[in-house]
XYZ file of C-alpha atoms in Angstrom:
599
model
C 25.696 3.959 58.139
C 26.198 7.468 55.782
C 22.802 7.699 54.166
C 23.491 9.795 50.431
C 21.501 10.832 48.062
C 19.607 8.309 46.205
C 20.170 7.386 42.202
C 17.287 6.594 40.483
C 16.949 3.300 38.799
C 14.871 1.572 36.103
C 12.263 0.301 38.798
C 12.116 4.199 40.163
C 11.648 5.054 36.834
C 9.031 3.426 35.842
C 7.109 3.841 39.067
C 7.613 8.162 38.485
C 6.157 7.549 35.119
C 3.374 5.635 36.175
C 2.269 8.285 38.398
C 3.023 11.014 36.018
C 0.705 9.059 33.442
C -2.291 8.263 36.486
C -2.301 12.346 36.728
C -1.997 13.735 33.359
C -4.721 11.220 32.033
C -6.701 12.277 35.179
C -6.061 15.982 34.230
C -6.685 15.498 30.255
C -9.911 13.873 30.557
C -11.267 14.330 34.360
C -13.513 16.942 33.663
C -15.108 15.157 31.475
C -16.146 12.626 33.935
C -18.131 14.992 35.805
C -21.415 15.419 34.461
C -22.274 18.637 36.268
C -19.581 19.987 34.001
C -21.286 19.065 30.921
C -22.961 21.840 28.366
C -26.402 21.918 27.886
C -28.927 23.606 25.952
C -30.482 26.901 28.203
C -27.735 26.951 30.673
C -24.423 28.744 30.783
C -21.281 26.649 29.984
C -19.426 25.757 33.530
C -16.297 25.723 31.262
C -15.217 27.234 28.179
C -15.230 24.893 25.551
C -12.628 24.788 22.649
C -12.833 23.332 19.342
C -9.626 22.589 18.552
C -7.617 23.132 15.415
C -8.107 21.002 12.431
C -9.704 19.597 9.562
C -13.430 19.756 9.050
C -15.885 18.553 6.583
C -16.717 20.388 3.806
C -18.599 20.836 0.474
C -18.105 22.334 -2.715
C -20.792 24.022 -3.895
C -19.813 23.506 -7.819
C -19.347 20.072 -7.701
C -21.424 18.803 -4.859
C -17.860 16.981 -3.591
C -16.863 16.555 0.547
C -13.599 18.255 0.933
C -11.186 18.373 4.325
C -10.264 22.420 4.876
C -8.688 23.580 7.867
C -10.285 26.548 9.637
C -8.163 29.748 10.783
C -10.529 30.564 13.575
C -10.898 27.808 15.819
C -14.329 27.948 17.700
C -13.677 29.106 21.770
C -17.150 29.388 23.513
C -16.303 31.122 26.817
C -16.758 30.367 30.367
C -20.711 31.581 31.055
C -22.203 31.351 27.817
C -25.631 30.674 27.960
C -26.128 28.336 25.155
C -28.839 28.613 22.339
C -29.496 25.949 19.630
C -30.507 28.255 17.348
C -26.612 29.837 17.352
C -24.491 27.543 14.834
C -21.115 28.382 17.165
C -22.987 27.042 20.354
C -24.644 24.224 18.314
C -20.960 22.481 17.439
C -19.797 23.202 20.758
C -22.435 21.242 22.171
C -22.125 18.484 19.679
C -18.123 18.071 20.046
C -18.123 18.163 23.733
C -20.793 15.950 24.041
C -19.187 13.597 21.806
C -16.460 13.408 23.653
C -18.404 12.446 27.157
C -17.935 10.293 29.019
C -14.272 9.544 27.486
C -14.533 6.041 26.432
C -11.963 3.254 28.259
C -10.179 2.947 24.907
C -9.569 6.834 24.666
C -8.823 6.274 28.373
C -5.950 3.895 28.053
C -4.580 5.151 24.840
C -3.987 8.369 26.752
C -2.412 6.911 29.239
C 0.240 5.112 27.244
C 1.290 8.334 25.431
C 2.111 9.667 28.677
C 3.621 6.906 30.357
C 5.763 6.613 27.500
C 6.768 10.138 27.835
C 7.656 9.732 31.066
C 9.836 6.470 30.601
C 11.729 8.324 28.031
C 12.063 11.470 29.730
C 13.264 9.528 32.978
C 15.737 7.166 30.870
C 17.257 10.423 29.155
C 18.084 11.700 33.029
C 19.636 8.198 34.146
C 21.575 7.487 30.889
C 22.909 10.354 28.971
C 22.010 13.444 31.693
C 24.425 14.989 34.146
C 25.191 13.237 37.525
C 22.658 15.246 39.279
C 20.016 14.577 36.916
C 20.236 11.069 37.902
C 19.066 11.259 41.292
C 15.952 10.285 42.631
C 14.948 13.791 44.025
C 16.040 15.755 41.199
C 13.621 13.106 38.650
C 10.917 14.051 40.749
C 11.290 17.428 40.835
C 11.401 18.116 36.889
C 8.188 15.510 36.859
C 6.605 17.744 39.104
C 7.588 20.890 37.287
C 6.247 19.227 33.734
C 3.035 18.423 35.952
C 2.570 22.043 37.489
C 2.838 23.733 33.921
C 0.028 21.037 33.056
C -2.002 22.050 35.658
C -1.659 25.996 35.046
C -2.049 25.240 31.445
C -5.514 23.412 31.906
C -6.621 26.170 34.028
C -6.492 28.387 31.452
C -7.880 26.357 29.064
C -10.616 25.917 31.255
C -11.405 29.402 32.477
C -10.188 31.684 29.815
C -11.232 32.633 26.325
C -7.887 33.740 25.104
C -5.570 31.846 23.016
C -4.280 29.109 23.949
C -1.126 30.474 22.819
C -0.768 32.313 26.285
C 0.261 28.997 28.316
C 3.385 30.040 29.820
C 5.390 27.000 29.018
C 8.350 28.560 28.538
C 9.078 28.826 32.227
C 9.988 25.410 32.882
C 12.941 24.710 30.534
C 13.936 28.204 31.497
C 14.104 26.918 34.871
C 15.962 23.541 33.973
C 18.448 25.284 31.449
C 19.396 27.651 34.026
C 20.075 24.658 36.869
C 21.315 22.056 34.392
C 22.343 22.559 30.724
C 20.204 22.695 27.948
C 20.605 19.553 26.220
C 18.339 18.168 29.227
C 15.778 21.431 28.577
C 15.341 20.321 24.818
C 14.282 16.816 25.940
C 11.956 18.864 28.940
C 10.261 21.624 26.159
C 9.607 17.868 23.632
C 8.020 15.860 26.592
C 6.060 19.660 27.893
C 5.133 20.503 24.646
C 3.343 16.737 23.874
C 1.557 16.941 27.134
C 0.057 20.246 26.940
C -1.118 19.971 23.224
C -2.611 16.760 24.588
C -4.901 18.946 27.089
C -6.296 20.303 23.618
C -6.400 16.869 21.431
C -3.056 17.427 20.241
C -3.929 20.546 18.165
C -0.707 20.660 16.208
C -0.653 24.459 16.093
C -0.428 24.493 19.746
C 1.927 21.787 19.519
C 4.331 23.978 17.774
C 4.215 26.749 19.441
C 4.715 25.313 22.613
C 7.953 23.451 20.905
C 9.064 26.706 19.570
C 8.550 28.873 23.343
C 10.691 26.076 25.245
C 13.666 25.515 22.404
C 14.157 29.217 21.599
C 13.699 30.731 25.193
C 16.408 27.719 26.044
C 19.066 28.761 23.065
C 18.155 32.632 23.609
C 18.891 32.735 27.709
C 22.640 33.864 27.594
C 23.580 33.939 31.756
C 21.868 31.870 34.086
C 23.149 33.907 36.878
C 21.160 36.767 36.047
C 16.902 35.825 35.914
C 16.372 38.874 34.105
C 17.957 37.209 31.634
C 15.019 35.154 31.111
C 12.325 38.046 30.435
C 14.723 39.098 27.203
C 14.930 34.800 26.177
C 10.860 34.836 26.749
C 10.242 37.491 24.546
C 12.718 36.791 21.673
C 10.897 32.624 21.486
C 7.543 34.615 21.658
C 8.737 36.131 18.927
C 10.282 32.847 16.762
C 6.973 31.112 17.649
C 4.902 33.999 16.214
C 6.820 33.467 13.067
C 6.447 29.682 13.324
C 2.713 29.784 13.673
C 2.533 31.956 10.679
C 5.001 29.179 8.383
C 2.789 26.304 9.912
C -0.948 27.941 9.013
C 0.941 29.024 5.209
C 1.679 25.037 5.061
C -1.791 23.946 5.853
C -4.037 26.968 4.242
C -1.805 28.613 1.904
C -2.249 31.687 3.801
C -2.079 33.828 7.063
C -3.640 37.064 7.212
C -1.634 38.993 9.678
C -3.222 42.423 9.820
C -6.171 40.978 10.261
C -5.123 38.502 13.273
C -3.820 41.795 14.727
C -6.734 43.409 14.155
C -8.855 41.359 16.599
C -6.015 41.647 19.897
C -7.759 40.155 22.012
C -8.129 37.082 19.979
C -5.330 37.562 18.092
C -2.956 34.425 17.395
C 0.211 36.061 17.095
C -0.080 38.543 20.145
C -0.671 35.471 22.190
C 2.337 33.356 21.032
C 4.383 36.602 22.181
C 2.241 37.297 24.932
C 2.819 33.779 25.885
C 6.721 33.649 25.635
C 7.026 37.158 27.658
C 4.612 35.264 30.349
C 6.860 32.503 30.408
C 10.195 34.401 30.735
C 8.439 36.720 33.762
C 7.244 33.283 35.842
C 10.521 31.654 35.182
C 12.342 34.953 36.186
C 9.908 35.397 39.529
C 9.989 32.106 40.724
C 13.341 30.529 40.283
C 14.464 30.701 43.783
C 11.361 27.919 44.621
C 11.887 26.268 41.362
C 15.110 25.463 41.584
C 14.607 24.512 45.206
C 11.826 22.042 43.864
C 14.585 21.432 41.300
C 16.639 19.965 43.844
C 19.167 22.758 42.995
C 20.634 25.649 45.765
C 19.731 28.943 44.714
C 22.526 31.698 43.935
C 21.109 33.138 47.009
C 21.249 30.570 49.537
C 24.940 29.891 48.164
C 25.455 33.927 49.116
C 24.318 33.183 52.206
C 26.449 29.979 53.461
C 29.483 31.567 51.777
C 29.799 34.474 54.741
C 32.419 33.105 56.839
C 29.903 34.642 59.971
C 27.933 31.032 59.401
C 27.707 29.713 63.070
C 29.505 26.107 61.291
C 32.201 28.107 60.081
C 32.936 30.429 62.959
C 32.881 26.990 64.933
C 35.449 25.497 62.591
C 37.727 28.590 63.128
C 37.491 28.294 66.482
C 37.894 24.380 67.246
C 40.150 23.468 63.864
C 41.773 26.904 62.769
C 44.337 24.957 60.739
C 41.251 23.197 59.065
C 39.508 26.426 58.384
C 42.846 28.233 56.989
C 42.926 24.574 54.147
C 39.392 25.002 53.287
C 39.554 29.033 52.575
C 42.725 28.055 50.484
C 40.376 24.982 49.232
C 37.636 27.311 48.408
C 40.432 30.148 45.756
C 41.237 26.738 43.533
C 38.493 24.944 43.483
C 36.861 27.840 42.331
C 38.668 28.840 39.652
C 38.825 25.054 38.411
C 35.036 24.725 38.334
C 34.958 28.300 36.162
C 37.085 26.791 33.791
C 34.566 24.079 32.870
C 31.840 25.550 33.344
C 30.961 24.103 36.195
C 28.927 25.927 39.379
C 31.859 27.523 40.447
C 30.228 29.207 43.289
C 28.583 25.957 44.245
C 32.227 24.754 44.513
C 33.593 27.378 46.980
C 31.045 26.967 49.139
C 31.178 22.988 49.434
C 35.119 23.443 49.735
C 33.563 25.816 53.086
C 31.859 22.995 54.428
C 33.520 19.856 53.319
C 35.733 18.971 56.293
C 33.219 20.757 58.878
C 33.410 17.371 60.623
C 36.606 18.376 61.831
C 35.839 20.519 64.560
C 34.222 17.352 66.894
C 37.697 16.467 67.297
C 40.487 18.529 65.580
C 43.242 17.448 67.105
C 43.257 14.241 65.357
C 44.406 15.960 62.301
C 48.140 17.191 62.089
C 47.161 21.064 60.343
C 45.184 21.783 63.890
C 48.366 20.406 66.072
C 50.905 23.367 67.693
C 54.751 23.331 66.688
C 55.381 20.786 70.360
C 52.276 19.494 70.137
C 51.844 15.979 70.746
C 49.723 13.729 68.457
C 47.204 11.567 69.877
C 47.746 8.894 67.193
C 50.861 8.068 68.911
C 48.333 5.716 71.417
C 46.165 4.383 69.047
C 46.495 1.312 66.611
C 46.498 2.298 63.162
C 43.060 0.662 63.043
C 41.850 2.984 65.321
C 43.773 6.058 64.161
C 42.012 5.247 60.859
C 38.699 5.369 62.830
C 39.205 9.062 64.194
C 40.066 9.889 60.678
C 37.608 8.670 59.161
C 34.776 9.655 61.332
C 34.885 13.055 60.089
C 33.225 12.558 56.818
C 30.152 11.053 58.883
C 30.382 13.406 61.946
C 30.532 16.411 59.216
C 27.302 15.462 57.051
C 25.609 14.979 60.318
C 26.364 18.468 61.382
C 25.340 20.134 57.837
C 22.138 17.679 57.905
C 21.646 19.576 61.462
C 22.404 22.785 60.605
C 20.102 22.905 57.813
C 22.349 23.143 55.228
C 21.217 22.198 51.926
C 21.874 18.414 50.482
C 23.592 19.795 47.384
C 26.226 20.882 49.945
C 26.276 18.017 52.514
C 27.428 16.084 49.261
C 30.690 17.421 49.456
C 31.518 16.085 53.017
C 30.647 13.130 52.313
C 32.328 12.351 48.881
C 35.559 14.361 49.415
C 37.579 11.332 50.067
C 35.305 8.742 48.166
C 35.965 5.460 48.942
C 39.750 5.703 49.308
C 42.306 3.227 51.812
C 43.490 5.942 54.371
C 46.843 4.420 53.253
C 49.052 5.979 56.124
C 47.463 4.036 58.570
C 47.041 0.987 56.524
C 50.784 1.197 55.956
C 51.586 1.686 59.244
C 49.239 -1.552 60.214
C 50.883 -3.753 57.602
C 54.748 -2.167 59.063
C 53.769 -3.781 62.367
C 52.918 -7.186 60.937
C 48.789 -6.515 60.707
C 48.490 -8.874 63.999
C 44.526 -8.271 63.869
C 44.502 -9.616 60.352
C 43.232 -6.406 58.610
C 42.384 -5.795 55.148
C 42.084 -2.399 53.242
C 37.916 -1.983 53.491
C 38.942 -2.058 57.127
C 40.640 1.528 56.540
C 38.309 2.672 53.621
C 36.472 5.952 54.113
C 32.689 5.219 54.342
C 31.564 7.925 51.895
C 31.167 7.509 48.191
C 32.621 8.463 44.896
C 32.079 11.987 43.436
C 28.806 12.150 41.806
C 28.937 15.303 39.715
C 31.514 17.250 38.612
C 31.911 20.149 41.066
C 32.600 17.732 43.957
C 35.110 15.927 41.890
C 36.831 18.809 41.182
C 37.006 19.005 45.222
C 38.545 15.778 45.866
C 41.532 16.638 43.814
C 41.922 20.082 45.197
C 42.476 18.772 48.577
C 45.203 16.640 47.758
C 46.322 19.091 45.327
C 46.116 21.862 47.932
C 47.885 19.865 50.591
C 50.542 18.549 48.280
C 51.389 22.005 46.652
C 52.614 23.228 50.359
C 55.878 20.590 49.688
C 56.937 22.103 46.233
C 60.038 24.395 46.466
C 61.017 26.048 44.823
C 57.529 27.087 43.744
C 57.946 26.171 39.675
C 54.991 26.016 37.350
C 56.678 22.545 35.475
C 56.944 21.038 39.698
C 53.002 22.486 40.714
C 51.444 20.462 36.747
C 53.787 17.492 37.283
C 52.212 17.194 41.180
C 48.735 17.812 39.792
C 48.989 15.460 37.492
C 50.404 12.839 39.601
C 47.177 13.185 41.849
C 44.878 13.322 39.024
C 45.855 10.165 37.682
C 45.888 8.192 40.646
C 42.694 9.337 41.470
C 42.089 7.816 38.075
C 43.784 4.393 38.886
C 41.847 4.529 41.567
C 38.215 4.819 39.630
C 37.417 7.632 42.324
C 36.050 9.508 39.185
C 33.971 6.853 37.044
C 31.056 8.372 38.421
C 31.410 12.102 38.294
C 30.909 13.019 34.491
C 34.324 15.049 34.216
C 35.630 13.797 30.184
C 39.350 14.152 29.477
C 38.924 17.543 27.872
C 37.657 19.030 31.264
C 40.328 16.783 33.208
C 43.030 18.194 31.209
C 41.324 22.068 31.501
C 41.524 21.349 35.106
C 44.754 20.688 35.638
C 46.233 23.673 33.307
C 44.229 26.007 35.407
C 45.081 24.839 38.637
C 48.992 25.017 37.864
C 48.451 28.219 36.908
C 46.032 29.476 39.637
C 49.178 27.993 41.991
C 51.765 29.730 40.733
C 50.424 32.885 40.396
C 49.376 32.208 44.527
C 53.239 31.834 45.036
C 54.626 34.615 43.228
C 57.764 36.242 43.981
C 57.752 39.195 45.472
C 61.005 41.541 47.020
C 63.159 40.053 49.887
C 63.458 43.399 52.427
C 67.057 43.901 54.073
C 66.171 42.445 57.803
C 64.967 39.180 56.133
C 68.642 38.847 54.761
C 69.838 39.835 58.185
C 67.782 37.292 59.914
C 69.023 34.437 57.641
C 72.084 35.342 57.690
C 71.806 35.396 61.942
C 70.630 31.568 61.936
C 72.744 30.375 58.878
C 69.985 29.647 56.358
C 70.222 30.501 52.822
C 68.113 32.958 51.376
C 67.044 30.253 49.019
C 65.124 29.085 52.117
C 62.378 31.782 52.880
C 59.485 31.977 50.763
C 59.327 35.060 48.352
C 55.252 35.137 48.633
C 55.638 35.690 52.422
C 57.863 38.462 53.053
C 57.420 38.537 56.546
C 58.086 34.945 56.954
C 59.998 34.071 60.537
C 62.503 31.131 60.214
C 61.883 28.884 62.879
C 64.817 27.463 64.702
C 65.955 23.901 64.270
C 64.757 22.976 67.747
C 61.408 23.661 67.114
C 61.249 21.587 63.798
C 60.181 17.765 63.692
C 62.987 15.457 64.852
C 65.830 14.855 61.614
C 64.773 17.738 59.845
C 67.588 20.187 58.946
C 66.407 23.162 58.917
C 69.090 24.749 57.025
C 68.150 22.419 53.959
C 64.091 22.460 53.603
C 64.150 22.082 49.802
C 66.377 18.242 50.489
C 63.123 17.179 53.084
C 62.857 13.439 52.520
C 59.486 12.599 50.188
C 58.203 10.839 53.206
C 58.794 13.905 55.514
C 57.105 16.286 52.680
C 54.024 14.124 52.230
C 53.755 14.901 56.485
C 55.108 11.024 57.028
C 58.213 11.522 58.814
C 60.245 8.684 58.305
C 60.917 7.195 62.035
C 58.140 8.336 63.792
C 54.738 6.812 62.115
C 51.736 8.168 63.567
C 53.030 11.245 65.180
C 52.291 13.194 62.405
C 49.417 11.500 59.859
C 48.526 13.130 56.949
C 46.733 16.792 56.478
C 43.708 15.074 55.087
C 43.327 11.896 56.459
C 44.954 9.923 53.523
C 48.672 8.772 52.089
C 47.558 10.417 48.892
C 47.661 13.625 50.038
């Protein structure tokens, strides 16, 4: 059986969020189960202790009345203190972390619902309304563990440092899922990131914002995912729109910010951390993308680099063993390409799975007519049709096998095994029903064992290899003849609900297939017929009409070496059958490029 990726589902969803609540509530409130960790009076604080922003208690001296104020300075106590009850500062540190320990079962379990909840709705964004790829299992877990690293680095700091909390580098992680997904799914990442690490500090709203404010603005601001030095310039301009957020949130509440003097202190200074703490962000999310979106479940632009040099040991065996292969997916690789640019989809994602996708090949090439010499005999001539359909077919498993073996990342073992989806390889079904289907047969008997596309780039690659395939039959080479074949494939990939699952819309479909015309027409452009080409048609009677303008030094072969009933004098009158590579006459000797009638 092909084992593929796994989706994630409501049950896997719920189970990720249940462990991503067990851990955060572990994280929020854990030290505060440990009693060595607790301040006391004459010893120096194993922690620093925060008193986070807020209202507090007040009275007015005039009238003798409690009033609520909100205080500028929150009160940090660093790491090492040693505490003195005579020092006011160290006397409500003691008082507010000792309320709050041991955290009481209540506390405990309310805690734990805010972040389960989180996690059910971040999980149920990525299955519903996210890309294709979001809704795997491995790529759920991977943002989950992102949002839960940032947690940890975040209470770290919180713990051990006497700066601002201001300088949590959250910015880094929707950086990092902008930059491998889109940023729809980054805003819904910075909300759930942003809730969690404010809940570190009680929910302090001030970090709350600024935290929303580093994640949205470094997502909007980061203009080319391709470059990661893009991300230091999108860190520092959301340090700089949370500075001025902080500033419009502390007016709302206290009807006034001081800025020279929050300058003033630096070290302690409000402002310079919410910068400080953007630019942090964008230099972590520049240094470590390569493992993050690895953890991501995304290739790298490196690793992509890498698999595209036609040196790989796969693809120098595919030369070798299935050159005809080899020369389709190179020509694959130019189209598919440009098609996935035009969407904005990983275009160089694309090439390479258009590379790799019919690696499977080489085990046994000469099943497949582009690897067969001009008098070479096919071996489907011997076999049933079920069986012929068998050799065909066994590609798609025998070539995910080989990338699993070869190391080569999932991302790009997709494409083997979802090039052909779940389509009838019709010749061979045809050819079964032509001799009366004696076995009793039905279609899933001749259905490819792979699955539909799941995201758009490998969608785009089905169609490009029946495109590719069927745009060697058009002659004369005519922009209105390459769209009207396009579309023809496109929409019986349609009919054939090959792409429900992919996440391509009818804008994107129709993008597609405008490119790709063009992209093949401009691939067969004309180009000046020399004077021994006119000589040599004129030698074996063929019109000039008959060689190819975009291959000057084209050979005409002679009739005798062309398939039986094929004139060779008239190539643009081939019979449909004989242009799809079905020669009327002689099923089975010469089965389709890829493996299907739909090609």
């Amino acid at each position: 059986m092909l084992r593929t990726r796994i989706r994630a589902g409501p049950a896997s969803g719920f189970a990720l969020s249940l462990g991503f609540a067990v851990i955060l509530t572990l994280l929020q409130s854990g030290p505060r189960l440990l009693d060595a960790w607790g301040p006391e009076f004459g010893e120096r604080l194993p922690t620093t202790v925060r008193v986070p922003y807020g209202p507090r208690v007040a009275r007015d001296e005039s009238t003798g009345r409690a009033l609520l104020r909100y205080e500028h300075r929150r009160l940090i106590v660093p790491l090492g203190t040693l505490l003195r009850p005579d020092d006011e500062r160290h006397a409500v540190a003691y008082l507010y972390e000792r309320g709050h320990r041991p955290p009481s079962q209540a506390r405990l379990a309310g805690l734990f619902v805010i972040f389960l909840t989180l996690g059910m709705a971040l999980t149920a964004y990525l299955r519903r309304f996210g890309q294709s790829r979001l809704k795997l299992l491995r790529v759920q877990l991977g943002i989950l563990a992102a949002i839960l690293l940032a947690a940890v680095v975040a209470k770290i700091l919180l713990l051990v440092s006497s700066a601002p909390e201001f300088w949590i580098p959250a910015a880094a992680v929707p950086l990092w899922v902008a930059t491998s997904f889109d940023r729809r799914t980054a805003f819904v990442v910075t909300v759930v990131l942003a809730f969690v690490i404010a809940a570190l500090l009680q929910f302090d709203l001030n970090l709350l914002c600024v935290m929303l404010a580093h994640g949205m603005s470094a997502t909007l601001l980061v203009m080319d995912r391709k470059r990661a030095r893009q991300m230091i310039v999108a860190g520092v301009l959301s340090g700089l729109c949370s500075a001025a957020l902080l500033v419009a949130v502390v007016v709302t509440f206290e009807g006034a910010f001081d800025i020279s003097a929050d300058l003033a202190r630096i070290g302690d200074s409000w402002l310079l951390g919410s910068v400080g703490g953007g630019l942090l962000g964008g230099v972590l999310g520049a240094l470590l993308h390569v493992p993050a979106e690895r953890l991501l479940g995304h290739v790298s632009r490196e690793r992509l680099h890498d698999l595209s040099d036609l040196e790989q040991p796969l693809l120098q065996r595919l030369a070798q063993e299935a050159p005809g292969t080899f020369e389709h997916s190179r020509a694959m690789a130019n189209l598919a390409e440009q098609a996935a640019s035009a969407i904005g989809a990983d275009a160089l994602l694309t090439r390479v799975g258009a590379y790799y996708h019919d690696v499977g090949k080489s085990a046994q090439s000469k099943y497949f007519v582009e690897n067969l010499g001009p008098d070479e005999d096919s071996p489907h001539e011997e076999l049933d049709p079920e069986v012929s359909a068998d050799a065909i077919m066994a590609h798609v498993v025998i070539g995910a096998r080989m990338l699993r073996e070869g190391r080569v990342p999932e991302p790009i073992v997709e494409f083997a095994y979802t090039h052909h989806g779940t389509q009838v390889v019709e010749y061979f079904w045809n050819k079964c029903l032509e001799q009366g289907n004696p076995k009793n047969l039905t279609p899933d008997d001749f259905r490819y064992p792979g699955m539909k596309p799941q995201t758009k780039e490998t969608a785009i690659l089905m169609l490009i290899d029946s495109i590719e395939a069927a745009s060697r039959t058009i002659d004369p080479p005519e922009r209105a003849r390459f769209e009207e074949m396009v579309q023809r494939i496109v929409f019986t990939k349609l009919r054939q609900g090959q792409l429900d699952d992919c996440g391509l819309d009818l804008k994107e479909i129709r993008i597609v297939v405008t490119r790709v015309a063009d992209t093949l027409v401009n691939m067969h452009h004309h180009r000046i017929k020399y004077q021994w080409q006119e000589k040599r048609a004129e030698e074996f009677g063929v019109p000039s009409r008959a060689f190819r303008d975009s291959t000057p030094d084209l050979e005409v072969r002679p009739a005798s070496t062309l398939p039986p009933g094929i004139d060779a004098a008239a190539p643009s009158e081939l019979p449909p059958a004989v242009r799809e590579s079905q020669p009327s006459g002689e099923a089975g000797k010469y089965p389709p490029a890829s493996g299907d009638g739909t090609e």
